[in-house]
PDB file of C-alpha atoms in Angstrom:
ATOM      1  CA  MET A   1      22.925 -29.445  19.794  1.00  0.00           C
ATOM      2  CA  GLU A   2      19.175 -28.972  19.547  1.00  0.00           C
ATOM      3  CA  ILE A   3      19.373 -25.301  18.655  1.00  0.00           C
ATOM      4  CA  ASP A   4      15.707 -25.213  17.672  1.00  0.00           C
ATOM      5  CA  GLN A   5      14.826 -25.942  21.306  1.00  0.00           C
ATOM      6  CA  TRP A   6      16.884 -23.134  22.814  1.00  0.00           C
ATOM      7  CA  ARG A   7      14.422 -20.535  24.082  1.00  0.00           C
ATOM      8  CA  ARG A   8      13.405 -18.519  27.080  1.00  0.00           C
ATOM      9  CA  ASP A   9      10.541 -16.245  27.955  1.00  0.00           C
ATOM     10  CA  TYR A  10      10.962 -12.507  28.463  1.00  0.00           C
ATOM     11  CA  LEU A  11       9.634 -11.503  31.864  1.00  0.00           C
ATOM     12  CA  GLN A  12      11.578  -8.451  33.030  1.00  0.00           C
ATOM     13  CA  GLY A  13       8.926  -5.893  32.232  1.00  0.00           C
ATOM     14  CA  GLY A  14       6.895  -4.098  29.631  1.00  0.00           C
ATOM     15  CA  LEU A  15       6.754  -0.828  27.734  1.00  0.00           C
ATOM     16  CA  GLN A  16       3.652   1.342  27.475  1.00  0.00           C
ATOM     17  CA  ARG A  17       3.008   4.477  25.454  1.00  0.00           C
ATOM     18  CA  GLU A  18       2.889   6.583  28.624  1.00  0.00           C
ATOM     19  CA  ASP A  19       6.369   5.307  29.565  1.00  0.00           C
ATOM     20  CA  LEU A  20       7.957   6.903  26.506  1.00  0.00           C
ATOM     21  CA  ALA A  21       9.707  10.247  26.377  1.00  0.00           C
ATOM     22  CA  GLY A  22       8.415  12.872  23.970  1.00  0.00           C
ATOM     23  CA  ASP A  23      11.347  12.370  21.619  1.00  0.00           C
ATOM     24  CA  PRO A  24      13.504   9.311  20.802  1.00  0.00           C
ATOM     25  CA  ILE A  25      16.834  10.855  21.823  1.00  0.00           C
ATOM     26  CA  SER A  26      15.581  11.419  25.368  1.00  0.00           C
ATOM     27  CA  GLN A  27      14.194   7.882  25.421  1.00  0.00           C
ATOM     28  CA  PHE A  28      17.499   6.479  24.139  1.00  0.00           C
ATOM     29  CA  ARG A  29      19.442   8.443  26.742  1.00  0.00           C
ATOM     30  CA  SER A  30      17.235   7.035  29.499  1.00  0.00           C
ATOM     31  CA  TRP A  31      17.742   3.437  28.363  1.00  0.00           C
ATOM     32  CA  LEU A  32      21.472   3.937  27.816  1.00  0.00           C
ATOM     33  CA  GLU A  33      21.837   5.264  31.360  1.00  0.00           C
ATOM     34  CA  GLU A  34      20.326   2.001  32.638  1.00  0.00           C
ATOM     35  CA  VAL A  35      22.776   0.012  30.520  1.00  0.00           C
ATOM     36  CA  VAL A  36      25.740   1.998  31.850  1.00  0.00           C
ATOM     37  CA  LYS A  37      24.604   1.501  35.460  1.00  0.00           C
ATOM     38  CA  SER A  38      24.626  -2.260  34.892  1.00  0.00           C
ATOM     39  CA  ASN A  39      28.429  -2.159  34.424  1.00  0.00           C
ATOM     40  CA  ILE A  40      28.346  -4.453  31.374  1.00  0.00           C
ATOM     41  CA  SER A  41      31.330  -4.401  29.019  1.00  0.00           C
ATOM     42  CA  ASP A  42      31.105  -2.049  26.033  1.00  0.00           C
ATOM     43  CA  PRO A  43      27.718  -0.461  26.816  1.00  0.00           C
ATOM     44  CA  SER A  44      28.039   1.686  23.667  1.00  0.00           C
ATOM     45  CA  ALA A  45      28.571  -1.266  21.310  1.00  0.00           C
ATOM     46  CA  MET A  46      26.210  -1.300  18.342  1.00  0.00           C
ATOM     47  CA  CYS A  47      25.829  -3.292  15.151  1.00  0.00           C
ATOM     48  CA  LEU A  48      26.213  -1.122  12.057  1.00  0.00           C
ATOM     49  CA  SER A  49      24.518  -2.472   8.914  1.00  0.00           C
ATOM     50  CA  THR A  50      25.449  -1.160   5.473  1.00  0.00           C
ATOM     51  CA  ALA A  51      24.899  -2.276   1.893  1.00  0.00           C
ATOM     52  CA  ASP A  52      27.188  -1.823  -1.092  1.00  0.00           C
ATOM     53  CA  ALA A  53      26.190  -0.620  -4.556  1.00  0.00           C
ATOM     54  CA  SER A  54      25.052  -4.120  -5.537  1.00  0.00           C
ATOM     55  CA  GLY A  55      22.827  -4.401  -2.465  1.00  0.00           C
ATOM     56  CA  GLN A  56      25.082  -6.854  -0.613  1.00  0.00           C
ATOM     57  CA  PRO A  57      24.639  -6.119   3.119  1.00  0.00           C
ATOM     58  CA  SER A  58      27.427  -6.165   5.706  1.00  0.00           C
ATOM     59  CA  GLN A  59      27.334  -5.886   9.486  1.00  0.00           C
ATOM     60  CA  ARG A  60      29.938  -5.211  12.144  1.00  0.00           C
ATOM     61  CA  ILE A  61      30.153  -4.042  15.744  1.00  0.00           C
ATOM     62  CA  VAL A  62      31.335  -0.460  16.248  1.00  0.00           C
ATOM     63  CA  LEU A  63      31.263   1.849  19.272  1.00  0.00           C
ATOM     64  CA  LEU A  64      28.926   4.797  19.627  1.00  0.00           C
ATOM     65  CA  LYS A  65      31.020   7.875  20.397  1.00  0.00           C
ATOM     66  CA  GLY A  66      28.356  10.527  20.728  1.00  0.00           C
ATOM     67  CA  PHE A  67      24.690  11.261  20.168  1.00  0.00           C
ATOM     68  CA  ASP A  68      22.282  14.163  20.319  1.00  0.00           C
ATOM     69  CA  GLU A  69      19.294  15.480  18.403  1.00  0.00           C
ATOM     70  CA  SER A  70      21.389  15.605  15.219  1.00  0.00           C
ATOM     71  CA  GLY A  71      22.267  11.890  15.220  1.00  0.00           C
ATOM     72  CA  PHE A  72      24.531   9.048  16.355  1.00  0.00           C
ATOM     73  CA  VAL A  73      28.308   9.299  15.802  1.00  0.00           C
ATOM     74  CA  PHE A  74      31.010   6.676  15.241  1.00  0.00           C
ATOM     75  CA  PHE A  75      34.566   6.852  13.889  1.00  0.00           C
ATOM     76  CA  THR A  76      36.447   4.628  11.445  1.00  0.00           C
ATOM     77  CA  ASN A  77      38.959   4.321   8.639  1.00  0.00           C
ATOM     78  CA  LEU A  78      37.492   6.157   5.646  1.00  0.00           C
ATOM     79  CA  LYS A  79      38.872   3.513   3.270  1.00  0.00           C
ATOM     80  CA  SER A  80      37.273   0.591   5.089  1.00  0.00           C
ATOM     81  CA  GLN A  81      34.497  -1.613   3.733  1.00  0.00           C
ATOM     82  CA  LYS A  82      31.915   0.254   5.782  1.00  0.00           C
ATOM     83  CA  ALA A  83      33.099   3.575   4.371  1.00  0.00           C
ATOM     84  CA  TRP A  84      32.993   2.309   0.777  1.00  0.00           C
ATOM     85  CA  ASP A  85      29.476   1.009   1.418  1.00  0.00           C
ATOM     86  CA  ILE A  86      28.336   4.335   2.870  1.00  0.00           C
ATOM     87  CA  THR A  87      29.763   6.200  -0.134  1.00  0.00           C
ATOM     88  CA  ALA A  88      27.720   3.976  -2.449  1.00  0.00           C
ATOM     89  CA  ASN A  89      24.623   3.870  -0.258  1.00  0.00           C
ATOM     90  CA  PRO A  90      24.375   6.165   2.793  1.00  0.00           C
ATOM     91  CA  GLN A  91      21.217   4.457   4.084  1.00  0.00           C
ATOM     92  CA  VAL A  92      22.306   2.519   7.198  1.00  0.00           C
ATOM     93  CA  SER A  93      20.913   0.875  10.316  1.00  0.00           C
ATOM     94  CA  LEU A  94      22.195   0.651  13.892  1.00  0.00           C
ATOM     95  CA  LEU A  95      21.193  -2.012  16.407  1.00  0.00           C
ATOM     96  CA  PHE A  96      21.815  -1.838  20.146  1.00  0.00           C
ATOM     97  CA  PRO A  97      21.340  -5.439  21.395  1.00  0.00           C
ATOM     98  CA  TRP A  98      20.782  -5.038  25.123  1.00  0.00           C
ATOM     99  CA  HIS A  99      19.706  -8.664  25.635  1.00  0.00           C
ATOM    100  CA  PHE A 100      20.337  -8.713  29.374  1.00  0.00           C
ATOM    101  CA  LEU A 101      17.599  -6.079  29.784  1.00  0.00           C
ATOM    102  CA  GLU A 102      15.475  -7.844  27.146  1.00  0.00           C
ATOM    103  CA  ARG A 103      15.667  -4.689  25.042  1.00  0.00           C
ATOM    104  CA  GLN A 104      16.747  -3.593  21.595  1.00  0.00           C
ATOM    105  CA  VAL A 105      16.991  -0.183  19.934  1.00  0.00           C
ATOM    106  CA  ILE A 106      17.043   0.035  16.138  1.00  0.00           C
ATOM    107  CA  VAL A 107      18.051   3.256  14.369  1.00  0.00           C
ATOM    108  CA  ARG A 108      17.418   3.755  10.657  1.00  0.00           C
ATOM    109  CA  GLY A 109      18.869   6.758   8.903  1.00  0.00           C
ATOM    110  CA  VAL A 110      21.426   8.344   6.611  1.00  0.00           C
ATOM    111  CA  ALA A 111      25.169   8.407   7.374  1.00  0.00           C
ATOM    112  CA  GLU A 112      26.960  11.710   6.815  1.00  0.00           C
ATOM    113  CA  GLN A 113      30.682  12.306   7.325  1.00  0.00           C
ATOM    114  CA  VAL A 114      31.439  14.556  10.296  1.00  0.00           C
ATOM    115  CA  ALA A 115      33.486  17.735   9.913  1.00  0.00           C
ATOM    116  CA  ASP A 116      37.282  17.517  10.128  1.00  0.00           C
ATOM    117  CA  ALA A 117      37.274  19.588  13.320  1.00  0.00           C
ATOM    118  CA  GLU A 118      34.997  17.069  15.048  1.00  0.00           C
ATOM    119  CA  ALA A 119      37.150  14.150  13.883  1.00  0.00           C
ATOM    120  CA  ASP A 120      40.305  15.966  15.046  1.00  0.00           C
ATOM    121  CA  ALA A 121      38.812  16.638  18.462  1.00  0.00           C
ATOM    122  CA  TYR A 122      37.875  13.008  19.017  1.00  0.00           C
ATOM    123  CA  PHE A 123      41.136  11.610  17.591  1.00  0.00           C
ATOM    124  CA  SER A 124      43.133  13.737  20.035  1.00  0.00           C
ATOM    125  CA  THR A 125      41.420  11.938  22.949  1.00  0.00           C
ATOM    126  CA  ARG A 126      42.331   8.419  21.790  1.00  0.00           C
ATOM    127  CA  PRO A 127      45.118   6.485  23.524  1.00  0.00           C
ATOM    128  CA  ARG A 128      48.413   6.958  21.709  1.00  0.00           C
ATOM    129  CA  ASP A 129      48.615   3.292  20.654  1.00  0.00           C
ATOM    130  CA  SER A 130      45.148   3.576  19.126  1.00  0.00           C
ATOM    131  CA  GLN A 131      46.233   6.684  17.247  1.00  0.00           C
ATOM    132  CA  ILE A 132      49.273   4.847  15.885  1.00  0.00           C
ATOM    133  CA  ALA A 133      47.142   1.828  14.982  1.00  0.00           C
ATOM    134  CA  ALA A 134      44.945   4.075  12.850  1.00  0.00           C
ATOM    135  CA  TRP A 135      48.029   4.845  10.728  1.00  0.00           C
ATOM    136  CA  ALA A 136      49.324   1.268  10.702  1.00  0.00           C
ATOM    137  CA  SER A 137      46.175  -0.580   9.638  1.00  0.00           C
ATOM    138  CA  HIS A 138      44.829  -0.416   6.081  1.00  0.00           C
ATOM    139  CA  GLN A 139      41.431  -1.516   7.323  1.00  0.00           C
ATOM    140  CA  SER A 140      39.628  -4.232   5.332  1.00  0.00           C
ATOM    141  CA  ASP A 141      42.620  -4.804   2.982  1.00  0.00           C
ATOM    142  CA  ALA A 142      44.015  -8.334   2.694  1.00  0.00           C
ATOM    143  CA  ILE A 143      47.230  -8.818   4.687  1.00  0.00           C
ATOM    144  CA  VAL A 144      49.850 -11.575   4.435  1.00  0.00           C
ATOM    145  CA  SER A 145      50.415 -12.112   8.155  1.00  0.00           C
ATOM    146  CA  ARG A 146      50.129 -10.707  11.650  1.00  0.00           C
ATOM    147  CA  GLN A 147      53.844  -9.967  11.502  1.00  0.00           C
ATOM    148  CA  VAL A 148      53.339  -7.510   8.659  1.00  0.00           C
ATOM    149  CA  LEU A 149      50.752  -5.633  10.720  1.00  0.00           C
ATOM    150  CA  GLU A 150      53.064  -5.474  13.727  1.00  0.00           C
ATOM    151  CA  GLU A 151      55.937  -4.255  11.547  1.00  0.00           C
ATOM    152  CA  GLN A 152      53.702  -1.488  10.169  1.00  0.00           C
ATOM    153  CA  PHE A 153      52.777  -0.505  13.709  1.00  0.00           C
ATOM    154  CA  ALA A 154      56.429  -0.420  14.775  1.00  0.00           C
ATOM    155  CA  ALA A 155      57.314   1.736  11.772  1.00  0.00           C
ATOM    156  CA  CYS A 156      54.588   4.207  12.666  1.00  0.00           C
ATOM    157  CA  GLU A 157      55.728   4.255  16.292  1.00  0.00           C
ATOM    158  CA  LYS A 158      59.177   5.247  15.108  1.00  0.00           C
ATOM    159  CA  LYS A 159      57.815   7.842  12.686  1.00  0.00           C
ATOM    160  CA  PHE A 160      55.895   9.673  15.405  1.00  0.00           C
ATOM    161  CA  GLU A 161      58.369   9.108  18.229  1.00  0.00           C
ATOM    162  CA  GLY A 162      58.674  12.142  20.478  1.00  0.00           C
ATOM    163  CA  GLY A 163      55.756  14.029  19.012  1.00  0.00           C
ATOM    164  CA  ALA A 164      51.988  14.148  18.753  1.00  0.00           C
ATOM    165  CA  VAL A 165      50.242  11.700  16.433  1.00  0.00           C
ATOM    166  CA  PRO A 166      48.130  13.622  13.897  1.00  0.00           C
ATOM    167  CA  ARG A 167      44.838  12.296  12.594  1.00  0.00           C
ATOM    168  CA  PRO A 168      45.291  10.539   9.247  1.00  0.00           C
ATOM    169  CA  ASP A 169      43.348  12.130   6.416  1.00  0.00           C
ATOM    170  CA  PHE A 170      41.866   8.674   5.728  1.00  0.00           C
ATOM    171  CA  TRP A 171      40.358   8.425   9.226  1.00  0.00           C
ATOM    172  CA  GLY A 172      37.206  10.202  10.338  1.00  0.00           C
ATOM    173  CA  GLY A 173      33.678   9.839  11.553  1.00  0.00           C
ATOM    174  CA  TYR A 174      30.063   9.484  10.488  1.00  0.00           C
ATOM    175  CA  ARG A 175      26.864  10.788  11.961  1.00  0.00           C
ATOM    176  CA  VAL A 176      23.771   8.674  11.384  1.00  0.00           C
ATOM    177  CA  VAL A 177      20.887  11.122  11.022  1.00  0.00           C
ATOM    178  CA  PRO A 178      17.808   9.096  11.995  1.00  0.00           C
ATOM    179  CA  HIS A 179      14.425   9.029  10.350  1.00  0.00           C
ATOM    180  CA  ALA A 180      13.108   6.149  12.476  1.00  0.00           C
ATOM    181  CA  ILE A 181      14.090   4.841  15.937  1.00  0.00           C
ATOM    182  CA  GLU A 182      12.445   1.721  17.352  1.00  0.00           C
ATOM    183  CA  PHE A 183      12.385   0.657  21.011  1.00  0.00           C
ATOM    184  CA  TRP A 184      11.776  -3.048  21.623  1.00  0.00           C
ATOM    185  CA  GLN A 185      11.001  -4.579  25.020  1.00  0.00           C
ATOM    186  CA  GLY A 186      10.648  -8.339  25.384  1.00  0.00           C
ATOM    187  CA  ARG A 187       7.413  -9.688  26.840  1.00  0.00           C
ATOM    188  CA  ALA A 188       6.017 -13.078  27.767  1.00  0.00           C
ATOM    189  CA  SER A 189       4.673 -15.405  25.075  1.00  0.00           C
ATOM    190  CA  ARG A 190       6.525 -13.419  22.393  1.00  0.00           C
ATOM    191  CA  LEU A 191       3.964 -10.608  22.662  1.00  0.00           C
ATOM    192  CA  HIS A 192       6.744  -8.030  22.729  1.00  0.00           C
ATOM    193  CA  ASP A 193       6.252  -4.281  23.034  1.00  0.00           C
ATOM    194  CA  ARG A 194       7.513  -2.286  20.056  1.00  0.00           C
ATOM    195  CA  PHE A 195       7.284   1.467  19.549  1.00  0.00           C
ATOM    196  CA  VAL A 196       8.779   3.382  16.644  1.00  0.00           C
ATOM    197  CA  TYR A 197       9.378   7.122  16.405  1.00  0.00           C
ATOM    198  CA  ARG A 198       9.244   8.437  12.829  1.00  0.00           C
ATOM    199  CA  THR A 199      10.171  11.927  11.672  1.00  0.00           C
ATOM    200  CA  LEU A 200       7.523  14.219  10.260  1.00  0.00           C
ATOM    201  CA  GLU A 201       7.978  17.354   8.208  1.00  0.00           C
ATOM    202  CA  GLY A 202       9.061  20.150  10.487  1.00  0.00           C
ATOM    203  CA  GLY A 203      11.230  17.864  12.602  1.00  0.00           C
ATOM    204  CA  GLU A 204       8.501  16.522  14.869  1.00  0.00           C
ATOM    205  CA  TRP A 205       8.285  12.842  15.820  1.00  0.00           C
ATOM    206  CA  GLN A 206       5.302  10.546  15.475  1.00  0.00           C
ATOM    207  CA  VAL A 207       5.087   7.451  17.702  1.00  0.00           C
ATOM    208  CA  GLU A 208       3.422   4.202  16.647  1.00  0.00           C
ATOM    209  CA  ARG A 209       3.029   0.879  18.397  1.00  0.00           C
ATOM    210  CA  LEU A 210       4.039  -2.042  16.161  1.00  0.00           C
ATOM    211  CA  SER A 211       2.765  -5.583  16.297  1.00  0.00           C
ATOM    212  CA  PRO A 212       5.471  -7.953  17.611  1.00  0.00           C
TER     213      PRO A 212
END
């Protein structure tokens, strides 16, 4: 396996300053719409990077569940590794790896827990089995076997049989409030196009082209 020889050129297009929207959320929405139209699996999948109090980084794929001018939202167990990391260090990064379009979007910002009402509203839309799984799984804890997990799920099924499944108090969401959003478009000869929006005082955005 000659991994060092695996390569391809990026020839699908380019990105110019005049192509960009006036703000990064509009630009993100435009690119996301193209991803959705492609019918790929999990178009909202993103890599969330966190670091614990010692500086040890961790990454995992989560699903984007909402975005607007205030930030990018995802939901999770509030006792998971990612949640512990965010408590210790709320500075996080999101990466949308849209390789098939030869694009990436990188979001850098601060994660803030969403209000209970917002978490309740989203939890109520989840499939019932997913709601029960939120109760059954002690996310990131060591577990003896798959059987134990399935027994916990069955016990929760029985507990909530015949009624609505409430949101656990240890389950909620985070909003990543961005201070920088980068749009990356692959180009030939590794001369990629990179533009980053950075926040200025007053809430305005400044755009810079970065060297690839």
